[in-house]
């Protein structure tokens, strides 16, 4: 179960450029995908750091992405709802939208971008949390695309 999730700014399993981290502009990287199941009704994106000292740290929740989209531009604005129909949740920094990698100095962490193909749109208010998101998608994931990058602060 998997379809390709890629970025023109990041090679799989390579270092995430500073531009997309707390040491740079802290903006979201461009992402693209293909091969979403035909019966998908919406897409959802999560970016997480499983290496955080406190456990899984969520950097981005974006959901109700229309299945007619095949990419996200660089620097998705930090708005609860987006002009093209998506909605964003709260990251573990407490903000809406993307919050880039910012691990403790000297540690290399992995950051997983996961795009979920869902069999429904999520009937949830914008600004949800990770727990609310995963409760809502349970039993509704048709497929998933993954892209992992690494980052170490200087």
Short mmCIF file of C-alpha atoms in Angstrom, two decimals:
data_model
loop_
_atom_site.label_atom_id
_atom_site.label_comp_id
_atom_site.label_asym_id
_atom_site.label_seq_id
_atom_site.Cartn_x
_atom_site.Cartn_y
_atom_site.Cartn_z
CA UNK A 1 0.00 0.00 0.00
CA UNK A 2 1.72 3.15 -1.16
CA UNK A 3 1.85 5.75 -3.90
CA UNK A 4 4.70 8.14 -4.69
CA UNK A 5 4.98 11.36 -2.68
CA UNK A 6 7.87 13.52 -3.86
CA UNK A 7 9.30 17.02 -3.55
CA UNK A 8 11.34 19.06 -6.00
CA UNK A 9 13.14 20.49 -2.95
CA UNK A 10 13.92 17.28 -1.09
CA UNK A 11 15.23 13.86 -2.05
CA UNK A 12 13.88 10.92 -0.07
CA UNK A 13 15.91 10.21 3.07
CA UNK A 14 18.21 13.18 2.43
CA UNK A 15 18.71 16.40 4.41
CA UNK A 16 15.83 18.87 4.40
CA UNK A 17 17.14 22.23 3.12
CA UNK A 18 17.44 24.94 5.82
CA UNK A 19 14.84 27.05 4.00
CA UNK A 20 12.10 24.68 5.24
CA UNK A 21 13.28 24.62 8.88
CA UNK A 22 13.35 26.87 11.95
CA UNK A 23 16.86 27.94 10.92
CA UNK A 24 15.62 29.23 7.57
CA UNK A 25 12.34 30.70 6.32
CA UNK A 26 10.31 27.97 8.09
CA UNK A 27 8.05 27.51 5.06
CA UNK A 28 6.50 24.31 3.77
CA UNK A 29 8.28 22.50 0.93
CA UNK A 30 6.59 21.85 -2.41
CA UNK A 31 5.11 18.34 -2.62
CA UNK A 32 3.61 16.33 -5.48
CA UNK A 33 2.02 12.92 -5.91
CA UNK A 34 0.44 10.54 -8.37
CA UNK A 35 -1.38 7.24 -8.29
CA UNK A 36 -4.07 8.19 -5.77
CA UNK A 37 -6.82 5.53 -5.74
CA UNK A 38 -9.74 6.44 -8.02
CA UNK A 39 -12.26 5.91 -5.22
CA UNK A 40 -10.55 8.41 -2.89
CA UNK A 41 -12.83 11.25 -1.78
CA UNK A 42 -10.18 13.45 -0.16
CA UNK A 43 -6.51 13.60 0.77
CA UNK A 44 -4.82 14.50 4.04
CA UNK A 45 -1.19 15.31 4.80
CA UNK A 46 0.65 14.88 8.08
CA UNK A 47 4.29 15.75 8.80
CA UNK A 48 5.74 14.24 11.97
CA UNK A 49 9.02 13.76 13.81
CA UNK A 50 9.08 10.37 15.56
CA UNK A 51 12.49 11.14 17.12
CA UNK A 52 11.35 14.05 19.31
CA UNK A 53 12.28 13.68 23.00
CA UNK A 54 8.60 13.92 24.04
CA UNK A 55 7.44 11.33 21.49
CA UNK A 56 5.88 11.93 18.07
CA UNK A 57 5.90 15.67 17.30
CA UNK A 58 3.43 16.88 14.67
CA UNK A 59 4.72 19.59 12.34
CA UNK A 60 1.76 19.84 9.95
CA UNK A 61 -1.84 18.67 9.53
CA UNK A 62 -3.58 19.47 6.25
CA UNK A 63 -6.83 17.74 5.33
CA UNK A 64 -9.79 17.79 2.95
CA UNK A 65 -7.36 18.26 0.09
CA UNK A 66 -9.39 17.77 -3.11
CA UNK A 67 -8.48 14.65 -5.07
CA UNK A 68 -8.20 16.86 -8.17
CA UNK A 69 -4.94 18.27 -6.74
CA UNK A 70 -1.65 16.55 -7.49
CA UNK A 71 0.64 18.93 -5.66
CA UNK A 72 1.08 21.52 -2.95
CA UNK A 73 3.10 24.65 -3.65
CA UNK A 74 5.99 25.82 -1.55
CA UNK A 75 4.94 28.01 1.38
CA UNK A 76 1.31 26.96 1.94
CA UNK A 77 -0.07 29.91 3.97
CA UNK A 78 -0.82 29.31 7.66
CA UNK A 79 -4.58 29.77 7.29
CA UNK A 80 -7.16 27.49 8.89
CA UNK A 81 -8.94 27.16 5.55
CA UNK A 82 -7.28 27.50 2.16
CA UNK A 83 -8.67 29.12 -1.00
CA UNK A 84 -8.69 25.80 -2.85
CA UNK A 85 -10.63 23.91 -0.18
CA UNK A 86 -8.14 22.37 2.23
CA UNK A 87 -8.21 22.88 5.99
CA UNK A 88 -5.28 22.92 8.41
CA UNK A 89 -4.94 21.67 11.94
CA UNK A 90 -2.70 22.73 14.79
CA UNK A 91 0.87 21.53 14.91
CA UNK A 92 2.63 20.73 18.19
CA UNK A 93 4.12 24.22 18.27
CA UNK A 94 0.50 25.31 18.88
CA UNK A 95 0.17 27.04 15.51
CA UNK A 96 -2.05 26.44 12.50
CA UNK A 97 -0.20 25.22 9.40
CA UNK A 98 3.38 24.13 8.85
CA UNK A 99 6.09 24.39 11.48
CA UNK A 100 9.45 23.26 10.16
CA UNK A 101 12.03 20.91 11.66
CA UNK A 102 13.74 22.28 14.75
CA UNK A 103 15.34 19.39 16.66
CA UNK A 104 17.58 19.86 19.69
CA UNK A 105 21.05 20.95 18.59
CA UNK A 106 23.37 18.10 17.69
CA UNK A 107 20.60 15.55 17.03
CA UNK A 108 19.54 14.31 13.60
CA UNK A 109 15.80 13.67 13.40
CA UNK A 110 13.62 12.06 10.75
CA UNK A 111 10.60 13.93 9.36
CA UNK A 112 7.87 11.93 7.68
CA UNK A 113 5.49 13.59 5.23
CA UNK A 114 2.54 11.20 4.83
CA UNK A 115 -0.24 11.76 2.34
CA UNK A 116 -3.38 9.73 3.08
CA UNK A 117 -6.01 8.89 0.46
CA UNK A 118 -9.35 8.75 2.30
CA UNK A 119 -12.72 7.30 1.36
CA UNK A 120 -14.49 10.42 2.65
CA UNK A 121 -14.04 14.11 3.39
CA UNK A 122 -13.47 14.83 7.05
CA UNK A 123 -16.47 16.50 8.63
CA UNK A 124 -14.37 18.30 11.21
CA UNK A 125 -13.79 21.89 12.17
CA UNK A 126 -10.54 23.45 10.98
CA UNK A 127 -7.79 23.68 13.57
CA UNK A 128 -8.01 20.08 14.81
CA UNK A 129 -5.28 18.28 16.71
CA UNK A 130 -3.32 15.16 15.78
CA UNK A 131 -5.44 12.95 18.04
CA UNK A 132 -8.68 14.31 16.55
CA UNK A 133 -7.30 13.76 13.05
CA UNK A 134 -6.25 10.15 13.59
CA UNK A 135 -9.53 9.32 15.34
CA UNK A 136 -11.43 10.72 12.34
CA UNK A 137 -9.44 8.83 9.67
CA UNK A 138 -9.46 5.47 11.43
CA UNK A 139 -11.02 2.96 9.04
CA UNK A 140 -11.08 5.45 6.15
CA UNK A 141 -7.51 5.22 4.78
CA UNK A 142 -7.40 3.69 1.28
CA UNK A 143 -3.70 4.24 0.63
CA UNK A 144 -0.73 6.33 1.73
CA UNK A 145 2.31 7.98 0.18
CA UNK A 146 5.43 8.70 2.27
CA UNK A 147 8.43 10.97 1.96
CA UNK A 148 11.06 11.07 4.71
CA UNK A 149 13.74 13.70 5.14
CA UNK A 150 16.33 14.27 7.86
CA UNK A 151 17.45 17.38 9.63
CA UNK A 152 20.18 18.33 12.13
CA UNK A 153 20.53 21.86 13.46
CA UNK A 154 23.97 23.42 13.24
#
